[in-house]
Amino acid sequence: MAEMENNMEFQGKTKPVTGSSLFNRSFTMHASAVKPYSQPSSRSYNAFESMKGKVKKLCNLFESPKSPTLVPNESPPPLQTQTSSLSNKLRSIKSMGHDYNRFSFTFNNSGIRLPGTEDRIVVYLTSLHGIRRTFEDCYAVRMIFRGFRVWIDERDVSMDSAYKKELQGVLGQKNVSLPQVFIRGNYVGGADVIKLMFETGELAKVLDRFPRREPGFVCDGCGDVRFVPCGNCSGSRKVFDEDEDVRKRCLECNENGLIRCPDCCS
């Protein structure tokens, strides 16, 4: 009972809280909670720059590479020069109009011609897999022409070495790359030229006047290999001379005992 009276007496002696003191106390609490603005530390600034650099690298992964700038006096790379030269030649052909097929094919103005082939397309190639790039280029050119269903005079140097000597004589070079294409007797070029003409649509215009073969046509005599075993020696390259009673070299076939297919290459 005495303890209760002491508590009541203590409460009576406490000073009542006024509105002004309550306001001042609230203001003081809020003022202490608000911190003044300070410059960011070097550590946080470095972290921000590091994150900014990472974002920039990620953006570069999805951006297309910019073409390199060339100095005015600096010569362009050989590949770029070759592509530019081919494009200029194609533009010169386009400027002739839709009737330029009436004229002789002048894509390559070197003056190189293959006599006796003014009515056909001649492709010097190889069917051997010795050099992968060469075989792939030969195969690609062959498929491009076959896609147009035009007959091509395929001269496989691996099947007949005489074709290699013939190509070396026409081009005037000892080391020649394959394939090499002649259209209407005029020298066109290799695989890069044919691919470029095919992609730009110029090859379709050049081949417009050539006759088309039936879809899926395959020669029954050679299976589109263009060669068959020699009928005179049966591919043995040897014949028996009854007058001299000796075996002699067959003069009708090549070094492999083959001749050109009489059905599709006559």
Tab-separated table of C-alpha atoms in Angstrom:
chain	number	residue	atom	x	y	z
A	1	MET	CA	0.000	0.000	0.000
A	2	ALA	CA	2.832	2.312	0.851
A	3	GLU	CA	4.596	1.422	-2.398
A	4	MET	CA	1.471	2.331	-4.366
A	5	GLU	CA	1.279	5.745	-2.661
A	6	ASN	CA	4.930	6.437	-3.488
A	7	ASN	CA	4.292	5.663	-7.150
A	8	MET	CA	1.297	7.974	-7.267
A	9	GLU	CA	3.342	10.690	-5.618
A	10	PHE	CA	6.138	10.285	-8.195
A	11	GLN	CA	3.640	10.509	-11.048
A	12	GLY	CA	2.214	13.670	-9.648
A	13	LYS	CA	5.614	15.296	-9.513
A	14	THR	CA	6.394	14.526	-13.187
A	15	LYS	CA	6.137	17.449	-15.545
A	16	PRO	CA	3.298	17.143	-18.038
A	17	VAL	CA	4.261	16.838	-21.685
A	18	THR	CA	3.261	19.839	-23.766
A	19	GLY	CA	2.717	20.076	-27.475
A	20	SER	CA	5.792	22.170	-28.048
A	21	SER	CA	8.079	19.712	-26.302
A	22	LEU	CA	6.597	16.822	-28.268
A	23	PHE	CA	7.197	18.689	-31.514
A	24	ASN	CA	10.747	19.490	-30.558
A	25	ARG	CA	11.443	15.860	-29.658
A	26	SER	CA	10.036	14.585	-32.943
A	27	PHE	CA	12.038	17.133	-34.895
A	28	THR	CA	15.201	16.161	-33.133
A	29	MET	CA	14.736	12.479	-33.890
A	30	HIS	CA	14.163	13.082	-37.612
A	31	ALA	CA	17.025	15.501	-37.891
A	32	SER	CA	19.428	12.960	-36.425
A	33	ALA	CA	18.192	10.221	-38.807
A	34	VAL	CA	18.890	12.259	-41.974
A	35	LYS	CA	22.546	12.114	-43.001
A	36	PRO	CA	24.136	14.848	-45.061
A	37	TYR	CA	25.073	14.052	-48.755
A	38	SER	CA	28.573	12.848	-49.246
A	39	GLN	CA	30.637	12.046	-52.337
A	40	PRO	CA	30.749	8.336	-53.332
A	41	SER	CA	33.802	6.503	-52.176
A	42	SER	CA	36.527	5.405	-54.583
A	43	ARG	CA	35.597	1.775	-53.996
A	44	SER	CA	31.991	2.222	-55.132
A	45	TYR	CA	33.162	4.303	-58.110
A	46	ASN	CA	35.548	1.578	-59.247
A	47	ALA	CA	32.804	-1.038	-58.934
A	48	PHE	CA	30.530	1.104	-61.103
A	49	GLU	CA	33.216	1.535	-63.781
A	50	SER	CA	33.920	-2.205	-63.732
A	51	MET	CA	30.242	-3.006	-64.260
A	52	LYS	CA	30.073	-0.426	-67.038
A	53	GLY	CA	32.992	-2.081	-68.812
A	54	LYS	CA	31.361	-5.504	-68.605
A	55	VAL	CA	28.140	-4.163	-70.095
A	56	LYS	CA	30.104	-2.596	-72.942
A	57	LYS	CA	31.829	-5.897	-73.714
A	58	LEU	CA	28.473	-7.702	-73.787
A	59	CYS	CA	27.092	-5.117	-76.193
A	60	ASN	CA	30.074	-5.578	-78.488
A	61	LEU	CA	29.286	-9.283	-78.782
A	62	PHE	CA	25.950	-8.535	-80.440
A	63	GLU	CA	27.072	-5.653	-82.614
A	64	SER	CA	28.094	-6.312	-86.220
A	65	PRO	CA	31.812	-5.823	-86.860
A	66	LYS	CA	32.710	-2.567	-88.508
A	67	SER	CA	34.470	-2.627	-91.842
A	68	PRO	CA	38.104	-1.616	-91.552
A	69	THR	CA	39.026	1.797	-92.867
A	70	LEU	CA	41.730	2.000	-95.477
A	71	VAL	CA	44.321	4.700	-95.718
A	72	PRO	CA	44.015	6.562	-99.060
A	73	ASN	CA	47.530	5.571	-100.157
A	74	GLU	CA	47.290	2.030	-98.826
A	75	SER	CA	46.664	-0.830	-101.260
A	76	PRO	CA	43.626	-3.038	-100.482
A	77	PRO	CA	44.007	-6.747	-99.665
A	78	PRO	CA	44.338	-9.125	-102.630
A	79	LEU	CA	40.955	-10.806	-101.970
A	80	GLN	CA	39.178	-7.471	-101.818
A	81	THR	CA	40.876	-6.384	-105.035
A	82	GLN	CA	39.809	-9.587	-106.785
A	83	THR	CA	36.199	-9.259	-105.626
A	84	SER	CA	36.083	-5.612	-106.689
A	85	SER	CA	37.496	-6.489	-110.114
A	86	LEU	CA	34.904	-9.239	-110.616
A	87	SER	CA	32.093	-6.909	-109.565
A	88	ASN	CA	33.255	-4.248	-112.025
A	89	LYS	CA	33.306	-6.810	-114.825
A	90	LEU	CA	29.806	-7.950	-113.941
A	91	ARG	CA	28.578	-4.363	-114.023
A	92	SER	CA	30.126	-3.925	-117.461
A	93	ILE	CA	28.209	-6.984	-118.681
A	94	LYS	CA	24.944	-5.727	-117.160
A	95	SER	CA	25.352	-2.432	-118.991
A	96	MET	CA	25.061	-4.310	-122.293
A	97	GLY	CA	21.364	-4.905	-121.644
A	98	HIS	CA	19.207	-7.984	-122.015
A	99	ASP	CA	20.553	-8.874	-125.444
A	100	TYR	CA	24.189	-9.240	-124.505
A	101	ASN	CA	23.949	-13.009	-125.112
A	102	ARG	CA	24.017	-12.227	-128.821
A	103	PHE	CA	27.577	-11.079	-128.441
A	104	SER	CA	30.573	-13.238	-127.628
A	105	PHE	CA	31.006	-13.808	-123.946
A	106	THR	CA	33.581	-11.271	-122.749
A	107	PHE	CA	33.600	-11.712	-118.998
A	108	ASN	CA	37.338	-12.359	-119.152
A	109	ASN	CA	38.953	-10.041	-121.672
A	110	SER	CA	42.267	-11.897	-121.769
A	111	GLY	CA	41.597	-13.100	-125.308
A	112	ILE	CA	42.066	-16.769	-124.377
A	113	ARG	CA	39.946	-19.065	-126.511
A	114	LEU	CA	39.417	-22.803	-126.875
A	115	PRO	CA	38.928	-23.538	-130.590
A	116	GLY	CA	36.159	-25.876	-131.677
A	117	THR	CA	33.970	-25.334	-128.590
A	118	GLU	CA	31.847	-22.379	-129.702
A	119	ASP	CA	28.625	-24.365	-129.185
A	120	ARG	CA	29.249	-25.796	-125.724
A	121	ILE	CA	30.392	-25.354	-122.151
A	122	VAL	CA	33.754	-26.937	-121.355
A	123	VAL	CA	34.858	-27.562	-117.784
A	124	TYR	CA	38.319	-28.875	-116.968
A	125	LEU	CA	38.135	-30.627	-113.607
A	126	THR	CA	39.280	-33.611	-111.579
A	127	SER	CA	37.321	-36.382	-109.883
A	128	LEU	CA	40.163	-37.365	-107.551
A	129	HIS	CA	40.026	-36.524	-103.835
A	130	GLY	CA	43.765	-35.852	-103.602
A	131	ILE	CA	43.376	-32.165	-102.712
A	132	ARG	CA	40.219	-31.480	-100.776
A	133	ARG	CA	39.798	-27.822	-101.785
A	134	THR	CA	40.311	-28.603	-105.469
A	135	PHE	CA	37.828	-31.467	-105.410
A	136	GLU	CA	35.210	-29.371	-103.585
A	137	ASP	CA	35.573	-26.531	-106.108
A	138	CYS	CA	35.235	-28.936	-109.034
A	139	TYR	CA	32.197	-30.573	-107.482
A	140	ALA	CA	30.549	-27.206	-106.752
A	141	VAL	CA	30.993	-25.965	-110.326
A	142	ARG	CA	29.686	-29.239	-111.727
A	143	MET	CA	26.571	-29.073	-109.525
A	144	ILE	CA	25.917	-25.452	-110.472
A	145	PHE	CA	25.828	-26.275	-114.175
A	146	ARG	CA	23.842	-29.446	-113.642
A	147	GLY	CA	21.319	-27.421	-111.672
A	148	PHE	CA	20.595	-25.510	-114.891
A	149	ARG	CA	20.194	-28.875	-116.701
A	150	VAL	CA	22.624	-27.872	-119.441
A	151	TRP	CA	25.029	-30.379	-120.914
A	152	ILE	CA	28.673	-29.628	-120.154
A	153	ASP	CA	31.748	-31.088	-121.759
A	154	GLU	CA	33.502	-32.375	-118.635
A	155	ARG	CA	37.189	-32.932	-119.307
A	156	ASP	CA	38.511	-34.841	-116.335
A	157	VAL	CA	42.301	-34.507	-116.215
A	158	SER	CA	42.518	-37.413	-113.770
A	159	MET	CA	40.864	-39.721	-116.317
A	160	ASP	CA	42.882	-38.496	-119.299
A	161	SER	CA	46.220	-36.699	-118.936
A	162	ALA	CA	45.870	-35.292	-122.459
A	163	TYR	CA	43.314	-32.817	-121.124
A	164	LYS	CA	45.854	-31.438	-118.662
A	165	LYS	CA	48.366	-30.831	-121.441
A	166	GLU	CA	45.611	-29.278	-123.552
A	167	LEU	CA	44.648	-26.856	-120.758
A	168	GLN	CA	48.269	-25.928	-120.109
A	169	GLY	CA	48.729	-25.112	-123.785
A	170	VAL	CA	45.574	-22.974	-123.979
A	171	LEU	CA	46.332	-20.966	-120.827
A	172	GLY	CA	50.060	-20.833	-121.490
A	173	GLN	CA	50.874	-21.938	-117.939
A	174	LYS	CA	52.512	-25.039	-116.572
A	175	ASN	CA	50.800	-24.966	-113.184
A	176	VAL	CA	47.063	-24.452	-113.566
A	177	SER	CA	44.379	-24.688	-110.902
A	178	LEU	CA	41.125	-26.561	-111.313
A	179	PRO	CA	38.367	-26.149	-112.312
A	180	GLN	CA	38.645	-23.962	-115.422
A	181	VAL	CA	35.562	-23.024	-117.451
A	182	PHE	CA	35.141	-22.052	-121.099
A	183	ILE	CA	31.767	-20.893	-122.449
A	184	ARG	CA	31.243	-20.694	-126.211
A	185	GLY	CA	34.989	-20.986	-126.676
A	186	ASN	CA	35.792	-18.019	-124.420
A	187	TYR	CA	37.743	-18.417	-121.219
A	188	VAL	CA	35.647	-17.537	-118.151
A	189	GLY	CA	37.710	-18.494	-115.104
A	190	GLY	CA	37.732	-20.756	-112.079
A	191	ALA	CA	35.358	-21.646	-109.278
A	192	ASP	CA	35.316	-18.184	-107.695
A	193	VAL	CA	34.136	-16.567	-110.925
A	194	ILE	CA	31.401	-19.146	-111.539
A	195	LYS	CA	30.133	-18.884	-107.962
A	196	LEU	CA	29.993	-15.097	-108.177
A	197	MET	CA	28.124	-15.202	-111.481
A	198	PHE	CA	25.695	-17.741	-110.042
A	199	GLU	CA	25.005	-15.643	-106.934
A	200	THR	CA	24.434	-12.452	-108.929
A	201	GLY	CA	22.183	-14.137	-111.495
A	202	GLU	CA	24.479	-13.450	-114.441
A	203	LEU	CA	25.181	-17.111	-115.081
A	204	ALA	CA	21.487	-17.824	-115.637
A	205	LYS	CA	21.402	-15.132	-118.343
A	206	VAL	CA	24.505	-16.507	-120.045
A	207	LEU	CA	23.063	-20.026	-120.112
A	208	ASP	CA	19.634	-18.897	-121.275
A	209	ARG	CA	20.235	-19.869	-124.916
A	210	PHE	CA	21.714	-23.302	-124.178
A	211	PRO	CA	19.361	-26.297	-124.640
A	212	ARG	CA	18.025	-27.946	-121.505
A	213	ARG	CA	18.106	-31.649	-120.729
A	214	GLU	CA	15.252	-33.628	-119.270
A	215	PRO	CA	15.040	-33.542	-115.447
A	216	GLY	CA	16.924	-36.455	-113.932
A	217	PHE	CA	18.527	-37.443	-117.238
A	218	VAL	CA	21.533	-39.780	-116.893
A	219	CYS	CA	23.509	-41.178	-119.798
A	220	ASP	CA	22.863	-44.902	-120.178
A	221	GLY	CA	26.268	-45.510	-121.705
A	222	CYS	CA	28.566	-44.004	-119.075
A	223	GLY	CA	26.352	-42.918	-116.205
A	224	ASP	CA	27.484	-39.301	-116.745
A	225	VAL	CA	31.119	-40.251	-116.156
A	226	ARG	CA	31.904	-39.271	-119.771
A	227	PHE	CA	34.271	-42.246	-120.211
A	228	VAL	CA	33.799	-45.932	-121.050
A	229	PRO	CA	36.254	-48.822	-121.487
A	230	CYS	CA	37.813	-49.041	-124.909
A	231	GLY	CA	35.937	-51.421	-127.195
A	232	ASN	CA	39.034	-52.217	-129.237
A	233	CYS	CA	41.182	-53.512	-126.371
A	234	SER	CA	38.490	-53.907	-123.672
A	235	GLY	CA	40.434	-51.506	-121.454
A	236	SER	CA	43.678	-53.533	-121.481
A	237	ARG	CA	45.516	-50.989	-123.658
A	238	LYS	CA	47.025	-53.852	-125.650
A	239	VAL	CA	46.020	-55.347	-129.001
A	240	PHE	CA	47.443	-58.306	-130.881
A	241	ASP	CA	48.941	-57.622	-134.294
A	242	GLU	CA	48.397	-60.768	-136.351
A	243	ASP	CA	50.692	-59.633	-139.155
A	244	GLU	CA	53.705	-59.156	-136.884
A	245	ASP	CA	52.523	-61.707	-134.266
A	246	VAL	CA	53.154	-59.282	-131.384
A	247	ARG	CA	51.112	-57.311	-128.873
A	248	LYS	CA	51.032	-53.580	-129.428
A	249	ARG	CA	49.758	-50.523	-127.628
A	250	CYS	CA	46.145	-49.695	-128.467
A	251	LEU	CA	45.982	-46.346	-130.227
A	252	GLU	CA	42.269	-45.734	-129.663
A	253	CYS	CA	42.237	-45.304	-125.856
A	254	ASN	CA	44.097	-43.222	-123.310
A	255	GLU	CA	46.597	-44.300	-120.672
A	256	ASN	CA	43.761	-45.718	-118.569
A	257	GLY	CA	42.245	-47.817	-121.360
A	258	LEU	CA	39.260	-45.453	-121.648
A	259	ILE	CA	37.580	-43.563	-124.452
A	260	ARG	CA	35.035	-40.762	-124.498
A	261	CYS	CA	31.454	-41.953	-124.203
A	262	PRO	CA	30.048	-42.229	-127.760
A	263	ASP	CA	26.477	-41.653	-126.534
A	264	CYS	CA	26.809	-38.305	-124.718
A	265	CYS	CA	30.161	-36.944	-125.921
A	266	SER	CA	29.951	-37.547	-129.646
